[in-house]
PDB file of N, CA and C in Angstrom:
ATOM      1  N   MET O   1      55.973 -11.446 -15.265  1.00 93.00           N
ATOM      2  CA  MET O   1      54.471 -11.664 -15.655  1.00 93.00           C
ATOM      3  C   MET O   1      53.274 -11.698 -14.764  1.00 93.00           C
ATOM      4  N   GLU O   2      53.831 -12.043 -13.328  1.00 96.00           N
ATOM      5  CA  GLU O   2      52.787 -12.400 -12.629  1.00 96.00           C
ATOM      6  C   GLU O   2      51.935 -10.804 -12.343  1.00 96.00           C
ATOM      7  N   THR O   3      52.817 -10.135 -12.151  1.00 97.00           N
ATOM      8  CA  THR O   3      52.151  -8.644 -12.365  1.00 97.00           C
ATOM      9  C   THR O   3      51.247  -8.330 -13.348  1.00 97.00           C
ATOM     10  N   VAL O   4      51.492  -8.533 -14.519  1.00 97.00           N
ATOM     11  CA  VAL O   4      50.372  -8.675 -15.237  1.00 97.00           C
ATOM     12  C   VAL O   4      48.851  -9.290 -15.258  1.00 97.00           C
ATOM     13  N   ILE O   5      49.397 -10.564 -14.977  1.00 97.00           N
ATOM     14  CA  ILE O   5      48.013 -11.468 -14.700  1.00 97.00           C
ATOM     15  C   ILE O   5      47.225 -10.770 -13.682  1.00 97.00           C
ATOM     16  N   THR O   6      48.182  -9.980 -12.652  1.00 98.00           N
ATOM     17  CA  THR O   6      47.249  -9.656 -11.375  1.00 98.00           C
ATOM     18  C   THR O   6      46.752  -8.288 -11.856  1.00 98.00           C
ATOM     19  N   LEU O   7      47.264  -7.877 -12.574  1.00 98.00           N
ATOM     20  CA  LEU O   7      46.341  -6.050 -13.174  1.00 98.00           C
ATOM     21  C   LEU O   7      45.222  -6.673 -13.694  1.00 98.00           C
ATOM     22  N   ALA O   8      45.679  -7.512 -14.719  1.00 98.00           N
ATOM     23  CA  ALA O   8      44.447  -8.072 -15.372  1.00 98.00           C
ATOM     24  C   ALA O   8      43.418  -8.637 -14.696  1.00 98.00           C
ATOM     25  N   ALA O   9      43.541  -9.238 -13.747  1.00 98.00           N
ATOM     26  CA  ALA O   9      42.297 -10.021 -12.844  1.00 98.00           C
ATOM     27  C   ALA O   9      41.618  -8.546 -12.029  1.00 98.00           C
ATOM     28  N   GLY O  10      42.700  -7.841 -11.689  1.00 98.00           N
ATOM     29  CA  GLY O  10      41.787  -6.890 -10.636  1.00 98.00           C
ATOM     30  C   GLY O  10      41.146  -5.846 -11.780  1.00 98.00           C
ATOM     31  N   ALA O  11      41.784  -5.343 -12.797  1.00 98.00           N
ATOM     32  CA  ALA O  11      41.063  -4.770 -13.722  1.00 98.00           C
ATOM     33  C   ALA O  11      39.759  -5.746 -14.197  1.00 98.00           C
ATOM     34  N   LEU O  12      39.634  -6.767 -14.638  1.00 98.00           N
ATOM     35  CA  LEU O  12      38.255  -7.804 -14.599  1.00 98.00           C
ATOM     36  C   LEU O  12      37.271  -7.662 -13.638  1.00 98.00           C
ATOM     37  N   LEU O  13      37.906  -7.699 -12.224  1.00 98.00           N
ATOM     38  CA  LEU O  13      36.985  -7.660 -11.355  1.00 98.00           C
ATOM     39  C   LEU O  13      36.458  -6.129 -11.116  1.00 98.00           C
ATOM     40  N   ILE O  14      36.997  -5.125 -11.102  1.00 98.00           N
ATOM     41  CA  ILE O  14      36.432  -3.895 -11.451  1.00 98.00           C
ATOM     42  C   ILE O  14      35.564  -3.703 -12.516  1.00 98.00           C
ATOM     43  N   ALA O  15      35.594  -4.132 -13.825  1.00 98.00           N
ATOM     44  CA  ALA O  15      34.461  -4.309 -14.704  1.00 98.00           C
ATOM     45  C   ALA O  15      33.481  -5.082 -14.515  1.00 98.00           C
ATOM     46  N   LEU O  16      33.613  -5.935 -14.009  1.00 98.00           N
ATOM     47  CA  LEU O  16      32.334  -6.727 -13.478  1.00 98.00           C
ATOM     48  C   LEU O  16      31.690  -6.069 -12.611  1.00 98.00           C
ATOM     49  N   GLY O  17      32.455  -5.649 -11.615  1.00 97.00           N
ATOM     50  CA  GLY O  17      31.594  -4.591 -10.299  1.00 97.00           C
ATOM     51  C   GLY O  17      31.087  -3.642 -10.731  1.00 97.00           C
ATOM     52  N   MET O  18      31.837  -2.968 -12.214  1.00 98.00           N
ATOM     53  CA  MET O  18      30.746  -1.729 -12.673  1.00 98.00           C
ATOM     54  C   MET O  18      29.717  -2.180 -13.078  1.00 98.00           C
ATOM     55  N   LEU O  19      29.667  -3.194 -14.203  1.00 97.00           N
ATOM     56  CA  LEU O  19      28.759  -4.046 -14.322  1.00 97.00           C
ATOM     57  C   LEU O  19      27.458  -4.400 -13.736  1.00 97.00           C
ATOM     58  N   LEU O  20      27.906  -5.176 -12.545  1.00 97.00           N
ATOM     59  CA  LEU O  20      26.709  -5.369 -11.792  1.00 97.00           C
ATOM     60  C   LEU O  20      25.890  -3.966 -11.357  1.00 97.00           C
ATOM     61  N   ILE O  21      27.076  -3.038 -10.910  1.00 97.00           N
ATOM     62  CA  ILE O  21      26.164  -2.045 -10.093  1.00 97.00           C
ATOM     63  C   ILE O  21      25.438  -1.447 -11.364  1.00 97.00           C
ATOM     64  N   HIS O  22      25.859  -1.311 -12.511  1.00 97.00           N
ATOM     65  CA  HIS O  22      24.855  -0.543 -13.689  1.00 97.00           C
ATOM     66  C   HIS O  22      23.477  -1.362 -13.887  1.00 97.00           C
ATOM     67  N   ARG O  23      23.682  -2.633 -14.050  1.00 96.00           N
ATOM     68  CA  ARG O  23      22.295  -3.281 -14.237  1.00 96.00           C
ATOM     69  C   ARG O  23      21.699  -3.234 -13.044  1.00 96.00           C
ATOM     70  N   LEU O  24      22.066  -3.346 -11.687  1.00 96.00           N
ATOM     71  CA  LEU O  24      20.972  -2.946 -10.306  1.00 96.00           C
ATOM     72  C   LEU O  24      20.529  -1.486 -10.639  1.00 96.00           C
ATOM     73  N   ASN O  25      21.112  -0.571 -10.936  1.00 96.00           N
ATOM     74  CA  ASN O  25      20.795   0.729 -10.942  1.00 96.00           C
ATOM     75  C   ASN O  25      19.482   0.983 -11.829  1.00 96.00           C
ATOM     76  N   ALA O  26      19.474   0.246 -13.418  1.00 94.00           N
ATOM     77  CA  ALA O  26      18.642  -0.356 -14.163  1.00 94.00           C
ATOM     78  C   ALA O  26      17.285  -0.755 -13.683  1.00 94.00           C
ATOM     79  N   GLN O  27      17.876  -1.827 -12.852  1.00 94.00           N
ATOM     80  CA  GLN O  27      16.320  -2.665 -12.273  1.00 94.00           C
ATOM     81  C   GLN O  27      15.758  -1.906 -11.358  1.00 94.00           C
ATOM     82  N   HIS O  28      16.637  -0.912 -10.513  1.00 93.00           N
ATOM     83  CA  HIS O  28      16.029  -0.072  -9.833  1.00 93.00           C
ATOM     84  C   HIS O  28      15.143   0.906 -10.131  1.00 93.00           C
ATOM     85  N   ASP O  29      15.688   1.568 -11.575  1.00 91.00           N
ATOM     86  CA  ASP O  29      15.009   2.596 -12.369  1.00 91.00           C
ATOM     87  C   ASP O  29      13.936   2.007 -12.702  1.00 91.00           C
ATOM     88  N   ALA O  30      13.825   1.127 -13.338  1.00 90.00           N
ATOM     89  CA  ALA O  30      12.339   0.226 -14.033  1.00 90.00           C
ATOM     90  C   ALA O  30      11.455   0.178 -12.483  1.00 90.00           C
ATOM     91  N   ARG O  31      11.915  -0.167 -11.685  1.00 88.00           N
ATOM     92  CA  ARG O  31      10.876  -0.656 -10.652  1.00 88.00           C
ATOM     93  C   ARG O  31      10.227   0.738 -10.203  1.00 88.00           C
ATOM     94  N   ILE O  32      10.984   1.965  -9.834  1.00 87.00           N
ATOM     95  CA  ILE O  32      10.556   3.131  -9.485  1.00 87.00           C
ATOM     96  C   ILE O  32       9.376   3.779 -10.999  1.00 87.00           C
ATOM     97  N   ALA O  33       9.762   3.444 -11.975  1.00 85.00           N
ATOM     98  CA  ALA O  33       8.905   4.042 -12.923  1.00 85.00           C
ATOM     99  C   ALA O  33       7.578   3.234 -13.004  1.00 85.00           C
ATOM    100  N   ALA O  34       7.533   2.039 -12.496  1.00 83.00           N
ATOM    101  CA  ALA O  34       6.502   0.972 -12.575  1.00 83.00           C
ATOM    102  C   ALA O  34       5.447   1.267 -11.143  1.00 83.00           C
ATOM    103  N   TYR O  35       5.942   2.096 -10.195  1.00 78.00           N
ATOM    104  CA  TYR O  35       5.483   1.960  -9.111  1.00 78.00           C
ATOM    105  C   TYR O  35       4.492   3.246  -9.017  1.00 78.00           C
ATOM    106  N   HIS O  36       3.416   2.888  -9.039  1.00 70.00           N
ATOM    107  CA  HIS O  36       2.464   4.400  -8.826  1.00 70.00           C
ATOM    108  C   HIS O  36       2.409   5.098  -7.263  1.00 70.00           C
ATOM    109  N   PHE O  37       2.777   6.033  -7.333  1.00 69.00           N
ATOM    110  CA  PHE O  37       3.099   6.832  -5.615  1.00 69.00           C
ATOM    111  C   PHE O  37       1.567   7.718  -5.909  1.00 69.00           C
ATOM    112  N   SER O  38       1.664   7.357  -4.390  1.00 67.00           N
ATOM    113  CA  SER O  38      -0.041   8.072  -3.881  1.00 67.00           C
ATOM    114  C   SER O  38       0.126   9.408  -3.715  1.00 67.00           C
ATOM    115  N   ASP O  39      -1.009  10.172  -3.540  1.00 63.00           N
ATOM    116  CA  ASP O  39      -1.002  11.460  -3.364  1.00 63.00           C
ATOM    117  C   ASP O  39      -0.322  11.821  -1.898  1.00 63.00           C
ATOM    118  N   PRO O  40       0.148  12.976  -1.925  1.00 63.00           N
ATOM    119  CA  PRO O  40       0.837  13.584  -0.787  1.00 63.00           C
ATOM    120  C   PRO O  40      -0.225  13.596   0.388  1.00 63.00           C
ATOM    121  N   PHE O  41       0.356  13.623   1.449  1.00 65.00           N
ATOM    122  CA  PHE O  41      -0.226  13.625   2.757  1.00 65.00           C
ATOM    123  C   PHE O  41      -1.002  14.769   3.048  1.00 65.00           C
ATOM    124  N   PRO O  42      -2.270  14.892   3.289  1.00 62.00           N
ATOM    125  CA  PRO O  42      -2.962  16.499   3.454  1.00 62.00           C
ATOM    126  C   PRO O  42      -2.223  17.509   4.203  1.00 62.00           C
ATOM    127  N   ALA O  43      -1.364  16.769   5.443  1.00 63.00           N
ATOM    128  CA  ALA O  43      -0.983  17.715   5.944  1.00 63.00           C
ATOM    129  C   ALA O  43       0.515  18.661   5.574  1.00 63.00           C
ATOM    130  N   ILE O  44       1.019  17.865   4.462  1.00 64.00           N
ATOM    131  CA  ILE O  44       2.352  18.512   4.126  1.00 64.00           C
ATOM    132  C   ILE O  44       1.547  18.613   2.114  1.00 64.00           C
ATOM    133  N   SER O  45       0.367  18.769   1.592  1.00 58.00           N
ATOM    134  CA  SER O  45       0.173  19.211   0.517  1.00 58.00           C
ATOM    135  C   SER O  45      -0.204  20.683   0.439  1.00 58.00           C
ATOM    136  N   ARG O  46      -0.244  21.243  -0.761  1.00 59.00           N
ATOM    137  CA  ARG O  46      -0.441  22.874  -0.959  1.00 59.00           C
ATOM    138  C   ARG O  46      -2.169  22.848  -0.726  1.00 59.00           C
ATOM    139  N   PRO O  47      -2.569  23.955  -0.345  1.00 59.00           N
ATOM    140  CA  PRO O  47      -3.958  24.175  -0.211  1.00 59.00           C
ATOM    141  C   PRO O  47      -4.390  24.611  -1.874  1.00 59.00           C
ATOM    142  N   PRO O  48      -5.334  24.161  -2.074  1.00 61.00           N
ATOM    143  CA  PRO O  48      -6.061  24.948  -3.359  1.00 61.00           C
ATOM    144  C   PRO O  48      -6.042  25.922  -3.771  1.00 61.00           C
ATOM    145  N   GLY O  49      -5.800  26.197  -4.612  1.00 59.00           N
ATOM    146  CA  GLY O  49      -5.617  27.711  -5.282  1.00 59.00           C
ATOM    147  C   GLY O  49      -4.076  28.012  -5.857  1.00 59.00           C
ATOM    148  N   ASP O  50      -3.673  29.349  -5.455  1.00 52.00           N
ATOM    149  CA  ASP O  50      -2.220  29.391  -5.945  1.00 52.00           C
ATOM    150  C   ASP O  50      -1.378  29.442  -4.441  1.00 52.00           C
ATOM    151  N   GLY O  51      -1.921  29.147  -3.425  1.00 55.00           N
ATOM    152  CA  GLY O  51      -1.084  29.280  -2.501  1.00 55.00           C
ATOM    153  C   GLY O  51      -0.962  30.298  -1.433  1.00 55.00           C
ATOM    154  N   HIS O  52      -1.430  31.285  -1.969  1.00 53.00           N
ATOM    155  CA  HIS O  52      -1.678  32.355  -0.880  1.00 53.00           C
ATOM    156  C   HIS O  52      -2.840  32.271   0.041  1.00 53.00           C
ATOM    157  N   HIS O  53      -2.376  33.487   1.076  1.00 51.00           N
ATOM    158  CA  HIS O  53      -3.766  33.272   1.632  1.00 51.00           C
ATOM    159  C   HIS O  53      -5.208  33.688   1.271  1.00 51.00           C
ATOM    160  N   SER O  54      -5.922  33.549   1.987  1.00 51.00           N
ATOM    161  CA  SER O  54      -7.535  33.475   1.425  1.00 51.00           C
ATOM    162  C   SER O  54      -7.935  35.062   1.355  1.00 51.00           C
ATOM    163  N   SER O  55      -8.705  35.177   0.807  1.00 53.00           N
ATOM    164  CA  SER O  55      -9.245  36.868   0.606  1.00 53.00           C
ATOM    165  C   SER O  55     -10.200  37.212   1.674  1.00 53.00           C
ATOM    166  N   THR O  56     -10.231  36.288   2.776  1.00 56.00           N
ATOM    167  CA  THR O  56     -11.457  36.879   3.721  1.00 56.00           C
ATOM    168  C   THR O  56     -10.371  37.640   4.838  1.00 56.00           C
ATOM    169  N   GLY O  57      -9.223  37.662   4.617  1.00 54.00           N
ATOM    170  CA  GLY O  57      -8.604  38.537   5.771  1.00 54.00           C
ATOM    171  C   GLY O  57      -7.747  37.602   6.916  1.00 54.00           C
ATOM    172  N   GLN O  58      -8.281  36.443   6.994  1.00 56.00           N
ATOM    173  CA  GLN O  58      -7.684  35.924   7.651  1.00 56.00           C
ATOM    174  C   GLN O  58      -6.260  35.382   7.676  1.00 56.00           C
ATOM    175  N   ALA O  59      -5.329  35.229   8.788  1.00 54.00           N
ATOM    176  CA  ALA O  59      -4.133  34.896   8.445  1.00 54.00           C
ATOM    177  C   ALA O  59      -3.728  33.580   7.717  1.00 54.00           C
ATOM    178  N   PRO O  60      -2.781  32.880   6.981  1.00 55.00           N
ATOM    179  CA  PRO O  60      -2.845  31.906   6.185  1.00 55.00           C
ATOM    180  C   PRO O  60      -2.514  31.117   7.104  1.00 55.00           C
ATOM    181  N   SER O  61      -2.790  29.630   6.773  1.00 58.00           N
ATOM    182  CA  SER O  61      -2.456  28.245   7.848  1.00 58.00           C
ATOM    183  C   SER O  61      -1.364  28.181   7.652  1.00 58.00           C
ATOM    184  N   ARG O  62      -0.998  27.872   8.454  1.00 56.00           N
ATOM    185  CA  ARG O  62       0.785  27.171   8.029  1.00 56.00           C
ATOM    186  C   ARG O  62       0.805  25.623   8.180  1.00 56.00           C
ATOM    187  N   ARG O  63       2.009  25.626   7.137  1.00 58.00           N
ATOM    188  CA  ARG O  63       1.852  24.123   6.333  1.00 58.00           C
ATOM    189  C   ARG O  63       2.869  23.426   7.357  1.00 58.00           C
ATOM    190  N   VAL O  64       2.504  22.159   7.750  1.00 56.00           N
ATOM    191  CA  VAL O  64       3.506  21.290   8.415  1.00 56.00           C
ATOM    192  C   VAL O  64       4.326  20.461   7.674  1.00 56.00           C
ATOM    193  N   THR O  65       5.496  20.733   8.049  1.00 61.00           N
ATOM    194  CA  THR O  65       6.791  20.429   7.118  1.00 61.00           C
ATOM    195  C   THR O  65       7.752  18.986   7.640  1.00 61.00           C
ATOM    196  N   GLY O  66       7.319  18.920   8.998  1.00 60.00           N
ATOM    197  CA  GLY O  66       8.072  17.806   9.610  1.00 60.00           C
ATOM    198  C   GLY O  66       9.594  18.453  10.219  1.00 60.00           C
ATOM    199  N   TYR O  67       9.614  19.643  10.024  1.00 59.00           N
ATOM    200  CA  TYR O  67      11.331  20.179   9.888  1.00 59.00           C
ATOM    201  C   TYR O  67      10.971  20.927  11.246  1.00 59.00           C
ATOM    202  N   ARG O  68      11.987  20.789  12.222  1.00 58.00           N
ATOM    203  CA  ARG O  68      12.113  21.677  13.250  1.00 58.00           C
ATOM    204  C   ARG O  68      13.441  22.460  13.498  1.00 58.00           C
ATOM    205  N   PRO O  69      13.387  23.574  13.559  1.00 56.00           N
ATOM    206  CA  PRO O  69      14.817  24.003  13.968  1.00 56.00           C
ATOM    207  C   PRO O  69      15.297  23.997  14.980  1.00 56.00           C
TER     208      PRO O  69
END
């Protein structure tokens, strides 16, 4: 009988933990949806146009991504 009670208590704790995590995720998703993100930094945004080099014959400018191999 004690084993059944222990298993039921464990299952109840797991269910409560799952419910808590689900509610926290929903709250976090609501915050993200309500937050207005700003425009990206100019250094990492794409130049106007189709993203290809300009028609003046100059080499395309290198985009800064923050990645270093």
